[in-house]
mmCIF file of C-alpha atoms and ligand atoms in Angstrom:
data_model
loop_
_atom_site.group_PDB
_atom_site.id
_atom_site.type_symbol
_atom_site.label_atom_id
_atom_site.label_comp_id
_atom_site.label_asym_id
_atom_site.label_seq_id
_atom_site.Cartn_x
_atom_site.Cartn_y
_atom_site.Cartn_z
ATOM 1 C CA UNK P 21 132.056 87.829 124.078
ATOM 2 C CA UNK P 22 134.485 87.440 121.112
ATOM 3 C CA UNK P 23 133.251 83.617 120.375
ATOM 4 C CA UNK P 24 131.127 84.334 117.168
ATOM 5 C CA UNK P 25 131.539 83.202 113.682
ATOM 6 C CA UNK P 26 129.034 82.836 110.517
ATOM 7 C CA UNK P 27 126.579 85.610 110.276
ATOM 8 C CA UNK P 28 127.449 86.507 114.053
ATOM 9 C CA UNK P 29 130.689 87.641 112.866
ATOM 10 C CA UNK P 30 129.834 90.578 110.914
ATOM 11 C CA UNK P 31 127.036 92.762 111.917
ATOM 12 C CA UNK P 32 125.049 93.554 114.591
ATOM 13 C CA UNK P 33 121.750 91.785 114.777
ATOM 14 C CA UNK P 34 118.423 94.072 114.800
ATOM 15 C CA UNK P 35 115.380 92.539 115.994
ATOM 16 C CA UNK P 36 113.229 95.331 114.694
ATOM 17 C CA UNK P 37 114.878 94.900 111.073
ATOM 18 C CA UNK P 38 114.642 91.258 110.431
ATOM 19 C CA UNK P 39 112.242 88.840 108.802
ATOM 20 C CA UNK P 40 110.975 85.348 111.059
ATOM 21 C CA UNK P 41 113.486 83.370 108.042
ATOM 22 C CA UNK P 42 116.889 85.888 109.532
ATOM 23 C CA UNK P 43 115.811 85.453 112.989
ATOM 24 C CA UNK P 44 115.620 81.342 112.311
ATOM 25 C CA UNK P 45 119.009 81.788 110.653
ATOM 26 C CA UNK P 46 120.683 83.766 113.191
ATOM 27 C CA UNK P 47 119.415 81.483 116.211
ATOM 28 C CA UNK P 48 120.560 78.809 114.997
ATOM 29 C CA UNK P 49 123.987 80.151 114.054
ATOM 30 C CA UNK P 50 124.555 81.353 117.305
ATOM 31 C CA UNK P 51 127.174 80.176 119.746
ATOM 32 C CA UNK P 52 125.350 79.395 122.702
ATOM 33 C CA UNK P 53 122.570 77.878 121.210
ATOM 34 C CA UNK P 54 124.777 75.359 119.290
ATOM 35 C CA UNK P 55 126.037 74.621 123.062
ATOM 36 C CA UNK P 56 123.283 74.394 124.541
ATOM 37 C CA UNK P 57 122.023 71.620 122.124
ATOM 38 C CA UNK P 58 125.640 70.104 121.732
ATOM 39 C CA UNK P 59 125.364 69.309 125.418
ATOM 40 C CA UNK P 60 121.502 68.429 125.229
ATOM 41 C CA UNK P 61 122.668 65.600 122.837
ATOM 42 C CA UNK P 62 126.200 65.114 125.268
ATOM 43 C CA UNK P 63 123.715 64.348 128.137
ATOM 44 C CA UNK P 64 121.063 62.597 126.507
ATOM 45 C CA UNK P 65 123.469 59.981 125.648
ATOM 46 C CA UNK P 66 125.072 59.486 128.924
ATOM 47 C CA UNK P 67 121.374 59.277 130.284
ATOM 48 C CA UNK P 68 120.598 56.587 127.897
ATOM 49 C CA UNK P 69 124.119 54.822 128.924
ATOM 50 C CA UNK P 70 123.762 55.137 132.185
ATOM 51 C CA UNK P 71 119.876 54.238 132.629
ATOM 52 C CA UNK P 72 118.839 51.084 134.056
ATOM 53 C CA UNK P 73 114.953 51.807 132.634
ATOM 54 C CA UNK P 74 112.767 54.239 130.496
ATOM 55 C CA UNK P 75 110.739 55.683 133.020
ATOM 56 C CA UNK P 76 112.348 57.549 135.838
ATOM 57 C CA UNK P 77 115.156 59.298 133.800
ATOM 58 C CA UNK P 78 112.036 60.379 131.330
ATOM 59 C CA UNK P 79 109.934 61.048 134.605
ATOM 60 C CA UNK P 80 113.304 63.904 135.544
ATOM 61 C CA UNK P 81 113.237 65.384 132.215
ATOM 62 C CA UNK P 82 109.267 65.715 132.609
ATOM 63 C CA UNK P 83 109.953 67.248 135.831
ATOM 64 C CA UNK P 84 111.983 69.909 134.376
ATOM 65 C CA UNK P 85 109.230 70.789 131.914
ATOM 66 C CA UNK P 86 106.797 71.666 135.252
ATOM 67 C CA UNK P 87 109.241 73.650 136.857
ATOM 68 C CA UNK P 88 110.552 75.448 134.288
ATOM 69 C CA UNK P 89 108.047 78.544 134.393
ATOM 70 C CA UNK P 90 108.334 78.730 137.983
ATOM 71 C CA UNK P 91 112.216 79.268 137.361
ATOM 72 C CA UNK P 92 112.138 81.703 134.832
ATOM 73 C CA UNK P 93 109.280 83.663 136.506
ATOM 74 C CA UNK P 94 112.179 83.356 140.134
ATOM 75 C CA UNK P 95 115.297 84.180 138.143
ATOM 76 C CA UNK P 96 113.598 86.990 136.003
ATOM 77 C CA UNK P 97 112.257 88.641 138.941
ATOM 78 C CA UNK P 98 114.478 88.025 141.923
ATOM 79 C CA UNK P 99 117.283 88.097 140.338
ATOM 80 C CA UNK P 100 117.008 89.707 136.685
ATOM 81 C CA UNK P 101 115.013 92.765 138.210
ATOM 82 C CA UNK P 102 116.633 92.959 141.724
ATOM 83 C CA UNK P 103 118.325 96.285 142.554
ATOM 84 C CA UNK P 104 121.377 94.102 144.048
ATOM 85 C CA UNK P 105 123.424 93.456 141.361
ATOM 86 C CA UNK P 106 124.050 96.729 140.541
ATOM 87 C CA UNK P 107 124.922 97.983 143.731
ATOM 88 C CA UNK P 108 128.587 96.335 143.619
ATOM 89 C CA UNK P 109 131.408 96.928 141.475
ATOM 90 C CA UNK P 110 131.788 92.778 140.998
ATOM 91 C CA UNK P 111 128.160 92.682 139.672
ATOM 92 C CA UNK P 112 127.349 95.495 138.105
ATOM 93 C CA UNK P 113 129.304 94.564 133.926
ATOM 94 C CA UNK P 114 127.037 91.377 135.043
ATOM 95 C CA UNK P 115 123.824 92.527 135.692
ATOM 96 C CA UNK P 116 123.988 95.419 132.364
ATOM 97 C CA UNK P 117 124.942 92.611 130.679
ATOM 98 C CA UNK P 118 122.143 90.261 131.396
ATOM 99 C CA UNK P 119 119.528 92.685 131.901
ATOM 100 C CA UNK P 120 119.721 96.487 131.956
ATOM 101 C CA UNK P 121 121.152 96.659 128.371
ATOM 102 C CA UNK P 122 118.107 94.471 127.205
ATOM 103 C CA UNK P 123 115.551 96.668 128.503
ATOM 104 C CA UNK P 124 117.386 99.749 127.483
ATOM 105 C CA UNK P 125 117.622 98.082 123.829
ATOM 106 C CA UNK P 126 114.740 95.170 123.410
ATOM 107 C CA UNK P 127 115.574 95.390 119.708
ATOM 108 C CA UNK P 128 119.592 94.172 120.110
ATOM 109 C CA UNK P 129 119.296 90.448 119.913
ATOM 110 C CA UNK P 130 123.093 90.089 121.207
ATOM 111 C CA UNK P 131 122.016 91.456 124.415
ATOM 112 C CA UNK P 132 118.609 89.286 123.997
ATOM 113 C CA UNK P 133 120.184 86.043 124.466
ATOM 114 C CA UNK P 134 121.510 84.951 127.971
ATOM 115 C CA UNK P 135 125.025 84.664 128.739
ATOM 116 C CA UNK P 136 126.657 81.599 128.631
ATOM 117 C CA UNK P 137 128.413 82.167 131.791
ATOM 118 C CA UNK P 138 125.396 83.223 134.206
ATOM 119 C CA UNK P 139 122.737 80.462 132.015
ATOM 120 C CA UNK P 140 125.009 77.036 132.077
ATOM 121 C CA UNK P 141 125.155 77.383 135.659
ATOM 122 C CA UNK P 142 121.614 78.055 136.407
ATOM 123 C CA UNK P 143 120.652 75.199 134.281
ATOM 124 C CA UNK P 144 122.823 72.845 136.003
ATOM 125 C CA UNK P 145 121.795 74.007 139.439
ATOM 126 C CA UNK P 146 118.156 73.357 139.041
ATOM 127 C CA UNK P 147 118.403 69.845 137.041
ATOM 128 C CA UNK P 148 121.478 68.065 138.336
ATOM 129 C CA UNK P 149 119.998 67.829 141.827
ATOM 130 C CA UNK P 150 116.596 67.532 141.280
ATOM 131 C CA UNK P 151 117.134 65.260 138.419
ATOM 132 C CA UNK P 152 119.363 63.504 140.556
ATOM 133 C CA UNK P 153 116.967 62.900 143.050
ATOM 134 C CA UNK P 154 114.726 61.504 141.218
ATOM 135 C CA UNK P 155 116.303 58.711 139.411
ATOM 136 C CA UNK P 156 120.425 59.213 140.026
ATOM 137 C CA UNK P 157 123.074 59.583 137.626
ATOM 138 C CA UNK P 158 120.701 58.874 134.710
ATOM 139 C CA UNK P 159 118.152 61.148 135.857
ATOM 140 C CA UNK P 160 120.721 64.115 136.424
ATOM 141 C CA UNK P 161 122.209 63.542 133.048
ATOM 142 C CA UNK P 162 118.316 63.457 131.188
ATOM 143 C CA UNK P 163 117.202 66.870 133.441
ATOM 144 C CA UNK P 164 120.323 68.290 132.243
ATOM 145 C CA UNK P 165 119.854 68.068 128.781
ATOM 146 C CA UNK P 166 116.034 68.811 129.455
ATOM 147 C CA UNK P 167 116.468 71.845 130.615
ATOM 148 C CA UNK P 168 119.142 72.613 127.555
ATOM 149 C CA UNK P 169 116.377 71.752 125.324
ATOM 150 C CA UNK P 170 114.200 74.068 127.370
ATOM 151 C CA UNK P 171 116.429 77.114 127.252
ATOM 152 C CA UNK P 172 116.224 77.485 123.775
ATOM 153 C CA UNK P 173 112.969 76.631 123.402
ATOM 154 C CA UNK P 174 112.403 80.032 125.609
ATOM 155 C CA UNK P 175 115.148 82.097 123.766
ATOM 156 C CA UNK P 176 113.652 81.302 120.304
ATOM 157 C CA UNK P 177 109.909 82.468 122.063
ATOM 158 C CA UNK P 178 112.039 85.429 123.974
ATOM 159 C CA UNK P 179 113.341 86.306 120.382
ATOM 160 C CA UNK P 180 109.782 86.126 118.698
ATOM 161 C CA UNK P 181 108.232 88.185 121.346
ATOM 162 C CA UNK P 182 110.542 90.825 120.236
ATOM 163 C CA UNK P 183 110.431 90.268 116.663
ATOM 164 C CA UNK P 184 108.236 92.814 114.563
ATOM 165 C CA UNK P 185 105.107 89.898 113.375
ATOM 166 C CA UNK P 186 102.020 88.620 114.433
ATOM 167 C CA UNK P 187 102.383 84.821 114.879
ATOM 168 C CA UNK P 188 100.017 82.660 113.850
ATOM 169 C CA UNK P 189 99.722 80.935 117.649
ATOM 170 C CA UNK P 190 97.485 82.686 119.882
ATOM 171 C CA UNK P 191 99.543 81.387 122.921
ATOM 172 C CA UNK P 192 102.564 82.661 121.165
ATOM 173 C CA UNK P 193 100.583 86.256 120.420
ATOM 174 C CA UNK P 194 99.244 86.559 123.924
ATOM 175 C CA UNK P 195 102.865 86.370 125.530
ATOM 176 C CA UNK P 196 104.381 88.617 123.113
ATOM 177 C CA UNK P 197 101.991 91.311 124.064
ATOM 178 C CA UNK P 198 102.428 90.667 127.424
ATOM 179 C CA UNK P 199 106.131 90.745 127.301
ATOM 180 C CA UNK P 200 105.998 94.221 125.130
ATOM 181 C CA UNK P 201 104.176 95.392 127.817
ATOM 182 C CA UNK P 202 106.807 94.140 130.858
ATOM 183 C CA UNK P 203 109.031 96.230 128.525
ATOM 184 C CA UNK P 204 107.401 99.314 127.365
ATOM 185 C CA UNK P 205 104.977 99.655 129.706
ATOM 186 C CA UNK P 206 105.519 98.534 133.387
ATOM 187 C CA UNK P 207 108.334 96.269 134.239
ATOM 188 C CA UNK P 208 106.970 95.346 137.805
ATOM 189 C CA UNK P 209 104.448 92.588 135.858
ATOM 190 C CA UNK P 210 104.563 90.228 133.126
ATOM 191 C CA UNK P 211 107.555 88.146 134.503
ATOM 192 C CA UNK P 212 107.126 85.004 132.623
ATOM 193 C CA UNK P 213 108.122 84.715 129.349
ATOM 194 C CA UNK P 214 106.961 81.473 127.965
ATOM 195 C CA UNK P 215 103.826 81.241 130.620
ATOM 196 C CA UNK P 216 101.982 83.716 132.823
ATOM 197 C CA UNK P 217 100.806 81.024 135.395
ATOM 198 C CA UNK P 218 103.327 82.490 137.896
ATOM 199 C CA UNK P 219 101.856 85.964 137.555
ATOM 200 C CA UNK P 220 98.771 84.902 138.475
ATOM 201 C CA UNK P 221 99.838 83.322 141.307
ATOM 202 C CA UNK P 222 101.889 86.156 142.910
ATOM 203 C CA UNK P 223 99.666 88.490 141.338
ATOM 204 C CA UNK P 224 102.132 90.096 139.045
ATOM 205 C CA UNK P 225 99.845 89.397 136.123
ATOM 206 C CA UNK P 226 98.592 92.437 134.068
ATOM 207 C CA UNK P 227 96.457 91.442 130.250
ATOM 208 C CA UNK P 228 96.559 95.089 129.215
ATOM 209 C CA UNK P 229 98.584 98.151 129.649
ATOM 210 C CA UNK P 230 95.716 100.097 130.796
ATOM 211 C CA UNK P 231 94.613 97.672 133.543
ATOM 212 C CA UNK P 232 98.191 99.249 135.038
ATOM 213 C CA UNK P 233 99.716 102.663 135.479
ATOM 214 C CA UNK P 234 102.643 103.524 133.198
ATOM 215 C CA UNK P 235 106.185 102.770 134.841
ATOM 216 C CA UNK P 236 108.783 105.605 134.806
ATOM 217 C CA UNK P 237 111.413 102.966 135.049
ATOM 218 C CA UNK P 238 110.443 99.993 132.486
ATOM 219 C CA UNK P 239 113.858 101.438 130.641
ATOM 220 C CA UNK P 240 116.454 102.212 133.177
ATOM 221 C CA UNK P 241 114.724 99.611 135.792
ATOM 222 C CA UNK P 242 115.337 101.786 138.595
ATOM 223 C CA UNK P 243 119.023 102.286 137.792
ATOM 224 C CA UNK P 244 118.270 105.866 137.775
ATOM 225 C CA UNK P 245 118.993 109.529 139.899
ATOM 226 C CA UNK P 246 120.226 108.844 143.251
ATOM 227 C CA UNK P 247 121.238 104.872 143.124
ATOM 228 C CA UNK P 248 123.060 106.074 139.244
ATOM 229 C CA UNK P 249 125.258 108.757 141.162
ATOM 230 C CA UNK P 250 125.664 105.900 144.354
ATOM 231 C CA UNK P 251 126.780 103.245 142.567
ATOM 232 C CA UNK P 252 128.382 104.547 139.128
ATOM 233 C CA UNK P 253 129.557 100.895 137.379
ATOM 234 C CA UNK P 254 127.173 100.678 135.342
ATOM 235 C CA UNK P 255 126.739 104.305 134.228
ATOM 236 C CA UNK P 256 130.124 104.009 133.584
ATOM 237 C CA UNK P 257 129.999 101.535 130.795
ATOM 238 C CA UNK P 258 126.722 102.514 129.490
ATOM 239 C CA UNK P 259 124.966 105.317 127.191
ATOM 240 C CA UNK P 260 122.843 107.924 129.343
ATOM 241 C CA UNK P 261 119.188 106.957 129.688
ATOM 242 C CA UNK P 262 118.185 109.965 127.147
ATOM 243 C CA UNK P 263 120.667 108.437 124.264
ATOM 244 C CA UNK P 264 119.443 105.053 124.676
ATOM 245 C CA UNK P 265 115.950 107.018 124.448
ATOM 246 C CA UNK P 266 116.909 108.825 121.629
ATOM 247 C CA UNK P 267 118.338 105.691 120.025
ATOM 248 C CA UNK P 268 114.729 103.657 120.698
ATOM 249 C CA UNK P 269 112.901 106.673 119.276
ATOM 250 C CA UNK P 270 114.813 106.670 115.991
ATOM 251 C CA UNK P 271 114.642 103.219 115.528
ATOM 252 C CA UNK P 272 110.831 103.676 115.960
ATOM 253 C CA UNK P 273 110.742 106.096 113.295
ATOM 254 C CA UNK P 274 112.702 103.682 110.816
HETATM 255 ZN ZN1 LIG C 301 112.512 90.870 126.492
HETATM 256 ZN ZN1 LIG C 302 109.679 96.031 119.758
HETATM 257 ZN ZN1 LIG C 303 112.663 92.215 132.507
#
């Protein structure tokens, strides 16, 4: 996507390089994240406008808050990990782009961050109904802007986990670890991002990497051999799994 400006405009952004003070700097110069909480504010108003009381639009936002693990633990499974998307030409640029170039580089925070395209409407299929539902056009607009607020809440923790430091929060340590380990261990566990609750519950949920065997396909997430030569798109557009290898390796060494 061509739409950057201010730091974004010059050089790639390295996780593994930068201090907590670039990372702060960089979120909040980039693009989507300025969206996101343009239209936070965008909605919050019209749901203050349009509300007839406090409560309910406040009770749709809330509502957003308890579902949101649930859909990141759905989306980053089902959909993030599913061997689908790859499988057709129309999905494939898609599907590297929101997931298989992340695993394959964890350290390239412009592949980090969602894609406006696939992430707006996501976030306005789960709030403006349910939000909706609950208290009408006031509720739908609050939910909305909610879950904006939410979404980069979870890309700045997304960004952290992959950010060379020990934080200071031991909620905030305990996901990292787990999300290193979804990435260079075994990408079948450790869905959630923010919150492991839904790994516990569909027993996904692993606390250390020796509690689970290695995973041969944590990088390439089973976009390897056979389904590679069956369904080329994305091999096509894409280094070969022992550059992007190489490439972790000497970044490791750096
Ligand atoms: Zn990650
Ligand atoms: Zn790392
Ligand atoms: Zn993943």
């Amino acid at each position: 996507m061509p739409l950057v400006w201010g730091p974004w405009s010059a050089k790639q952004f390295r996780l593994d390089r930068m201090t907590l003070g670039e990372l702060v700097k960089a979120y909040f110069t980039y693009y989507a994240i300025q969206i996101y909480l343009l239209l936070a504010a965008v909605a919050a108003s019209l749901a203050v406008s349009w509300a007839e009381s406090a409560v309910p639009p406040l009770l749709a936002a809330l509502l957003m808050v308890v579902l949101y693990p649930l859909v990141e633990y759905g989306v980053h499974r089902y959909i993030l990990h599913s061997r689908l998307l790859y499988r057709s030409p129309y999905t494939a640029k898609l599907w590297k782009r929101i997931h298989y170039d992340h695993h394959q580089n964890p350290h390239d925070l412009s592949v980090l961050f969602g894609a406006l395209y696939t992430t707006l409407p996501t976030i306005a299929a789960v709030t403006l109904p349910v939000g909706g539902l609950v208290a009408g056009r006031a509720g739908a607009a609050a939910a909305f802007a909610a879950g904006c607020v939410i979404f980069c809440f979870y890309e700045f923790v997304h960004c952290v986990e992959h950010l060379p430091f020990k934080p200071r929060s031991r909620w905030l340590r305990e996901v990292k670890r787990r999300h290193l380990a979804h990435h260079f261990h075994n990408e079948q566990g450790n869905y959630g991002i923010t919150s492991s609750l839904w790994d516990h519950v569909f027993r996904t949920f692993y606390d250390r990497p020796s509690d689970w065997p290695r995973s041969p396909t944590a990088f390439n997430l089973g976009y390897a051999g056979e389904d590679r030569e069956r369904y080329p798109w994305v091999a096509q557009m894409s280094a070969a799994d022992e550059e992007f290898a190489e490439a972790r390796r000497r970044r490791a060494r750096a």
